[in-house]
Amino acid sequence: MATTAFQQTIGTFQSHGHINKPGLRKEIGDVAIRLPLKSFKLELGLGLSKRASFSRSLGVIKASASQSSVADQILSPSNKNSGEPRKKSKEAALILIRHGESLWNEKNLFTGCVDVPLTKKGVEEAIEAGKRISNIPIDMIYTSALIRAQMTAMLAMTQHRRRKVPIVIHNESEQARKWSQIFSEDTKKQSIPVVQAWQLNERMYGELQGLNKQETADRYGKEQVHEWRRSYDIPPPNGESLEMCAERAVAYFKDEIEPQLLSGKNVMIAAHGNSLRSIIMYLDKLTSQEVISLELSTGIPMLYIFKEGRFIRRGSPVAPSEAGVYAYTRTLALYRQKLDEMFA
């Protein structure tokens, strides 16, 4: 009945040419419809005990029933443009991982936004990272649009004790959404959505990309190259400064990832040295001078607890068997206990 009423109501608005008008509100019996410019929410009253809710975001209509997809988990928590003050968040875990060694890391080349895969060592680093976080809950995964970060996330998840399957969300077109649908509720429950975002990409190194770092230092001088690599606001030729990288990475984190943490979801981000340094600058409230000296090792996860609107850094888990690593909070301790009982 809810679905039929929904289709009839939408058909009525389409036939009168109202479906795209911003700010429209219409009440039909116990049906209330709000149609702002970019999204709408439809609630259908079904007696006193049942209520079906439908919402539209990014061009996708979704129902909070069995027809929902893994992608729905991404679209629902966002509080962007709500104008409402943030409520105190539930407790959540945030894991940051810099990708494992890439083929151009091995060759000592400036990589930036060039898309190269991991080395054998990088694969091993990603697997080791996965072992370190194998007892920490993960509900959402974000990666950059570059293969070395995506490989790191996927390889790390092969080690997780929960054995959920990371599934890349394809929202780039209506066809991509339709073709990647999952029709088993049990399968959805055993899946983790993976979102790829170019905003989490490594800093674009401009005309340095593909150049050997030592040869570049010999050509331009060590001081000049050091300034390009380590200053906060001086970009390499036709490239990005750390400040420019931070603008896009932190904005994406605040708009897309932080709402997930506020809703209580546990998030892993697999990205790059400079995009993660930018995010850590925001999390730890570092100055521009403090962040330029921050070094992140490849394949070493870093854990934060997000609680009551604050990020609490917990360092890197040492080993999956070290109980103290996961006893940072009651929530993580209980999750670890649950895993032990499930796989005993």
Coordinates of C-alpha atoms in Angstrom, one line a residue:
M1 CA 0.0 0.0 0.0
A2 CA 2.8 2.4 0.9
T3 CA 4.5 1.8 -2.5
T4 CA 1.2 2.3 -4.4
A5 CA 0.4 5.5 -2.6
F6 CA 3.9 6.8 -3.2
Q7 CA 3.7 6.1 -6.9
Q8 CA 0.3 7.7 -7.2
T9 CA 1.3 10.8 -5.3
I10 CA 4.5 11.3 -7.4
G11 CA 2.5 10.7 -10.6
T12 CA 0.1 13.5 -9.5
F13 CA 2.9 16.0 -9.0
Q14 CA 4.6 15.0 -12.3
S15 CA 1.3 15.5 -14.2
H16 CA 0.9 19.0 -12.8
G17 CA 4.5 20.0 -13.5
H18 CA 5.3 20.6 -9.9
I19 CA 7.9 18.0 -9.2
N20 CA 10.9 20.3 -9.7
K21 CA 9.6 23.4 -8.0
P22 CA 11.7 24.3 -4.9
G23 CA 10.2 24.6 -1.5
L24 CA 6.9 22.9 -2.5
R25 CA 4.8 21.4 0.4
K26 CA 1.6 19.5 -0.1
E27 CA -0.6 17.5 2.3
I28 CA -3.0 14.8 1.1
G29 CA -4.7 13.1 4.0
D30 CA -1.9 11.7 6.1
V31 CA 0.7 12.1 3.4
A32 CA 3.1 15.1 3.8
I33 CA 5.4 16.0 1.0
R34 CA 8.3 18.4 1.0
L35 CA 10.1 19.2 -2.2
P36 CA 13.2 21.4 -1.7
L37 CA 15.5 22.2 -4.7
K38 CA 17.8 19.2 -4.4
S39 CA 15.9 16.7 -2.3
F40 CA 12.5 15.7 -1.0
K41 CA 11.1 13.6 1.7
L42 CA 7.8 11.7 1.6
E43 CA 6.2 10.3 4.7
L44 CA 3.2 8.0 4.4
G45 CA 1.2 7.5 7.6
L46 CA 0.1 3.9 7.8
G47 CA -2.3 3.8 10.8
L48 CA -0.9 4.4 14.3
S49 CA 1.9 1.8 14.3
K50 CA 3.5 1.8 10.8
R51 CA 5.1 4.6 8.8
A52 CA 7.0 4.3 5.5
S53 CA 9.6 6.9 4.6
F54 CA 10.9 7.7 1.2
S55 CA 13.6 10.2 0.3
R56 CA 15.4 11.4 -2.8
S57 CA 19.0 12.5 -2.9
L58 CA 21.5 12.8 -5.8
G59 CA 18.9 11.8 -8.2
V60 CA 18.1 8.5 -6.5
I61 CA 14.8 7.6 -5.0
K62 CA 15.1 5.2 -2.1
A63 CA 12.8 3.6 0.4
S64 CA 13.6 2.6 3.9
A65 CA 12.4 -1.0 3.2
S66 CA 13.8 -4.1 1.6
Q67 CA 14.4 -2.4 -1.7
S68 CA 17.2 -0.2 -0.3
S69 CA 20.7 -0.7 -1.7
V70 CA 24.1 -0.6 0.0
A71 CA 24.4 3.0 -1.4
D72 CA 21.5 4.1 0.8
Q73 CA 23.8 3.8 3.8
I74 CA 25.9 6.6 2.3
L75 CA 23.2 9.1 1.4
S76 CA 21.1 9.1 4.6
P77 CA 23.2 10.5 7.5
S78 CA 24.4 13.7 5.8
N79 CA 23.4 16.8 7.6
K80 CA 24.6 19.2 5.0
N81 CA 22.6 22.4 4.5
S82 CA 20.2 21.3 7.3
G83 CA 20.7 24.6 9.2
E84 CA 20.3 22.6 12.5
P85 CA 22.9 22.6 15.3
R86 CA 24.8 19.4 15.6
K87 CA 23.7 17.0 18.2
K88 CA 26.2 15.1 20.4
S89 CA 27.4 12.2 18.4
K90 CA 27.4 8.5 19.2
E91 CA 30.8 7.0 19.8
A92 CA 32.5 5.9 16.6
A93 CA 35.9 4.8 15.4
L94 CA 37.9 6.5 12.6
I95 CA 40.8 4.7 11.0
L96 CA 43.2 6.4 8.7
I97 CA 45.6 4.5 6.5
R98 CA 48.2 5.8 4.1
H99 CA 48.5 3.4 1.2
G100 CA 51.3 0.9 1.0
E101 CA 54.5 1.4 -1.0
S102 CA 53.7 2.1 -4.7
L103 CA 55.8 1.3 -7.7
W104 CA 56.9 5.0 -8.0
N105 CA 57.7 5.2 -4.3
E106 CA 60.1 2.3 -4.9
K107 CA 61.6 4.2 -7.9
N108 CA 61.9 7.4 -5.9
L109 CA 59.6 9.3 -8.3
F110 CA 57.2 12.1 -7.6
T111 CA 53.8 10.4 -8.0
G112 CA 51.1 12.9 -7.0
C113 CA 47.9 12.2 -8.9
V114 CA 49.5 9.7 -11.4
D115 CA 47.7 6.4 -10.9
V116 CA 50.2 3.6 -10.1
P117 CA 49.7 0.4 -8.2
L118 CA 51.4 -1.1 -5.1
T119 CA 54.6 -3.0 -5.1
K120 CA 54.9 -6.4 -3.5
K121 CA 56.1 -4.7 -0.3
G122 CA 53.1 -2.3 -0.5
V123 CA 50.7 -5.3 -0.7
E124 CA 52.4 -6.8 2.4
E125 CA 52.1 -3.5 4.2
A126 CA 48.3 -3.3 3.4
I127 CA 47.8 -6.8 4.6
E128 CA 49.7 -6.0 7.8
A129 CA 47.6 -2.9 8.3
G130 CA 44.5 -5.1 8.0
K131 CA 45.8 -7.4 10.7
R132 CA 46.2 -4.4 13.0
I133 CA 42.6 -3.3 12.6
S134 CA 41.0 -6.7 12.4
N135 CA 39.1 -6.3 15.6
I136 CA 37.9 -2.7 15.1
P137 CA 34.4 -2.2 13.7
I138 CA 34.1 -0.8 10.2
D139 CA 30.8 0.3 8.6
M140 CA 32.0 2.6 5.8
I141 CA 35.2 2.8 3.7
Y142 CA 36.4 5.9 1.9
T143 CA 39.3 5.9 -0.5
S144 CA 40.8 8.3 -3.0
A145 CA 40.2 7.8 -6.7
L146 CA 43.7 6.3 -7.1
I147 CA 44.4 2.5 -7.3
R148 CA 47.1 2.4 -4.7
A149 CA 44.7 3.6 -2.0
Q150 CA 41.9 1.4 -3.2
M151 CA 44.2 -1.7 -3.2
T152 CA 45.3 -0.9 0.3
A153 CA 41.7 -0.7 1.6
M154 CA 40.7 -3.9 -0.1
L155 CA 43.7 -5.9 1.0
A156 CA 43.4 -4.6 4.5
M157 CA 39.8 -5.8 4.7
T158 CA 40.8 -9.4 3.7
Q159 CA 42.2 -9.6 7.2
H160 CA 39.2 -8.4 9.1
R161 CA 37.6 -11.0 11.4
R162 CA 34.1 -9.9 10.6
R163 CA 34.6 -11.0 7.0
K164 CA 32.3 -8.5 5.5
V165 CA 32.8 -7.8 1.8
P166 CA 33.9 -4.3 0.7
I167 CA 31.7 -3.2 -2.3
V168 CA 32.5 -0.2 -4.4
I169 CA 29.5 2.1 -4.8
H170 CA 29.0 3.2 -8.4
N171 CA 26.8 6.3 -8.3
E172 CA 28.2 8.0 -11.4
S173 CA 25.1 7.3 -13.6
E174 CA 21.6 5.8 -13.5
Q175 CA 22.9 2.8 -15.4
A176 CA 25.8 2.3 -13.0
R177 CA 23.3 2.4 -10.0
K178 CA 21.0 -0.1 -11.7
W179 CA 23.6 -2.5 -12.8
S180 CA 25.3 -2.7 -9.4
Q181 CA 22.1 -3.3 -7.4
I182 CA 22.1 -6.1 -4.8
F183 CA 18.9 -8.1 -4.4
S184 CA 19.7 -10.1 -1.3
E185 CA 19.1 -8.5 2.1
D186 CA 21.4 -11.0 3.7
T187 CA 24.2 -10.1 1.3
K188 CA 23.7 -6.4 2.0
K189 CA 24.1 -7.0 5.7
Q190 CA 27.4 -8.7 5.0
S191 CA 28.7 -5.8 2.8
I192 CA 30.6 -2.6 3.5
P193 CA 30.1 0.3 1.1
V194 CA 33.2 1.8 -0.4
V195 CA 33.1 5.4 -1.6
Q196 CA 35.8 6.7 -4.0
A197 CA 36.5 10.4 -3.9
W198 CA 39.0 12.4 -5.9
Q199 CA 39.0 15.0 -3.1
L200 CA 41.0 12.5 -1.1
N201 CA 43.6 12.2 -3.8
E202 CA 47.3 12.9 -3.2
R203 CA 48.5 16.4 -3.7
M204 CA 48.9 17.2 -7.4
Y205 CA 52.6 17.7 -7.9
G206 CA 52.3 19.5 -11.3
E207 CA 55.5 19.4 -13.4
L208 CA 57.3 17.3 -10.8
Q209 CA 55.2 14.3 -11.4
G210 CA 57.2 11.4 -12.9
L211 CA 60.6 13.1 -12.1
N212 CA 63.2 11.4 -10.0
K213 CA 63.4 13.2 -6.6
Q214 CA 67.2 13.1 -6.4
E215 CA 67.7 14.2 -9.9
T216 CA 65.2 17.0 -9.3
A217 CA 67.1 18.1 -6.2
D218 CA 70.4 18.1 -8.2
R219 CA 68.7 20.2 -11.0
Y220 CA 66.8 22.8 -8.9
G221 CA 68.7 22.6 -5.6
K222 CA 67.8 20.8 -2.4
E223 CA 66.4 24.0 -0.8
Q224 CA 64.0 24.7 -3.7
V225 CA 62.8 21.1 -3.8
H226 CA 62.4 20.9 0.0
E227 CA 60.3 24.1 -0.2
W228 CA 58.0 22.6 -2.9
R229 CA 57.6 19.4 -0.9
R230 CA 57.4 20.6 2.7
S231 CA 56.1 24.2 2.7
Y232 CA 52.5 24.8 3.5
D233 CA 51.5 27.4 0.9
I234 CA 54.1 27.2 -1.9
P235 CA 53.1 24.9 -4.7
P236 CA 55.4 23.2 -7.2
P237 CA 55.2 24.5 -10.8
N238 CA 51.6 24.1 -12.0
G239 CA 50.8 21.9 -9.0
E240 CA 49.1 22.1 -5.6
S241 CA 50.4 23.3 -2.3
L242 CA 49.6 21.5 0.9
E243 CA 47.2 24.3 1.7
M244 CA 45.3 23.7 -1.6
C245 CA 45.2 20.0 -1.0
A246 CA 43.9 20.6 2.5
E247 CA 41.0 22.8 1.2
R248 CA 39.5 20.0 -0.8
A249 CA 40.3 17.1 1.5
V250 CA 39.1 18.7 4.7
A251 CA 36.0 20.1 3.0
Y252 CA 35.1 16.6 1.8
F253 CA 35.8 15.1 5.3
K254 CA 33.5 17.7 7.0
D255 CA 30.7 17.4 4.4
E256 CA 30.7 13.7 3.7
I257 CA 32.6 11.7 6.3
E258 CA 32.0 13.5 9.6
P259 CA 28.2 13.1 9.3
Q260 CA 28.7 9.4 9.1
L261 CA 30.7 9.5 12.4
L262 CA 28.0 11.7 14.0
S263 CA 25.5 9.0 13.2
G264 CA 27.6 6.4 15.0
K265 CA 29.1 4.7 11.9
N266 CA 32.7 3.5 12.1
V267 CA 34.8 4.7 9.1
M268 CA 38.0 3.8 7.5
I269 CA 39.8 6.1 5.1
A270 CA 42.6 4.8 2.8
A271 CA 44.3 7.7 1.2
H272 CA 47.7 9.5 0.8
G273 CA 50.4 11.3 2.7
N274 CA 49.3 14.8 2.0
S275 CA 45.5 14.3 2.0
L276 CA 45.7 12.5 5.3
R277 CA 48.1 15.1 6.8
S278 CA 45.5 17.7 5.9
I279 CA 42.7 15.7 7.6
I280 CA 44.9 15.1 10.7
M281 CA 45.6 18.8 10.8
Y282 CA 41.9 19.3 11.2
L283 CA 41.4 16.5 13.7
D284 CA 44.3 17.5 15.9
K285 CA 43.9 21.2 15.4
L286 CA 47.5 21.6 14.1
T287 CA 49.0 24.8 12.9
S288 CA 50.4 25.2 9.4
Q289 CA 53.9 25.0 10.9
E290 CA 53.1 21.8 12.9
V291 CA 51.5 20.0 9.9
I292 CA 54.5 20.4 7.6
S293 CA 56.7 18.3 10.0
L294 CA 54.1 15.5 10.3
E295 CA 55.3 12.3 8.7
L296 CA 53.0 9.3 7.9
S297 CA 54.5 5.9 7.2
T298 CA 53.0 3.8 4.4
G299 CA 50.6 1.0 5.6
I300 CA 50.4 2.1 9.2
P301 CA 46.8 2.6 10.4
M302 CA 46.0 5.4 12.9
L303 CA 42.9 5.2 15.1
Y304 CA 40.8 8.0 16.4
I305 CA 37.7 7.8 18.6
F306 CA 35.0 10.3 17.7
K307 CA 32.9 11.1 20.8
E308 CA 30.7 14.1 21.8
G309 CA 32.0 16.0 18.8
R310 CA 35.7 15.5 19.6
F311 CA 38.4 13.4 18.0
I312 CA 40.6 11.5 20.4
R313 CA 43.8 10.1 18.8
R314 CA 44.7 6.6 19.9
G315 CA 47.7 6.0 17.8
S316 CA 48.3 2.8 15.8
P317 CA 47.0 -0.6 16.9
V318 CA 50.0 -2.8 17.4
A319 CA 48.6 -6.3 16.9
P320 CA 45.2 -8.0 16.7
S321 CA 46.0 -10.2 19.7
E322 CA 46.9 -7.3 22.0
A323 CA 43.7 -6.8 24.0
G324 CA 44.7 -3.5 25.5
V325 CA 44.9 -1.9 22.0
Y326 CA 41.1 -2.3 21.6
A327 CA 40.0 -1.5 25.1
Y328 CA 40.1 2.2 24.4
T329 CA 36.4 2.5 24.9
R330 CA 33.5 0.3 26.1
T331 CA 32.2 0.1 22.6
L332 CA 35.4 -1.3 21.1
A333 CA 35.9 -3.7 24.0
L334 CA 32.4 -5.1 23.6
Y335 CA 32.9 -5.5 19.8
R336 CA 36.1 -7.4 20.4
Q337 CA 34.3 -9.6 22.9
K338 CA 31.5 -10.3 20.4
L339 CA 34.1 -11.3 17.7
D340 CA 35.8 -13.6 20.1
E341 CA 32.5 -15.3 20.9
M342 CA 31.5 -15.5 17.2
F343 CA 34.7 -17.1 16.0
A344 CA 35.7 -19.1 19.1

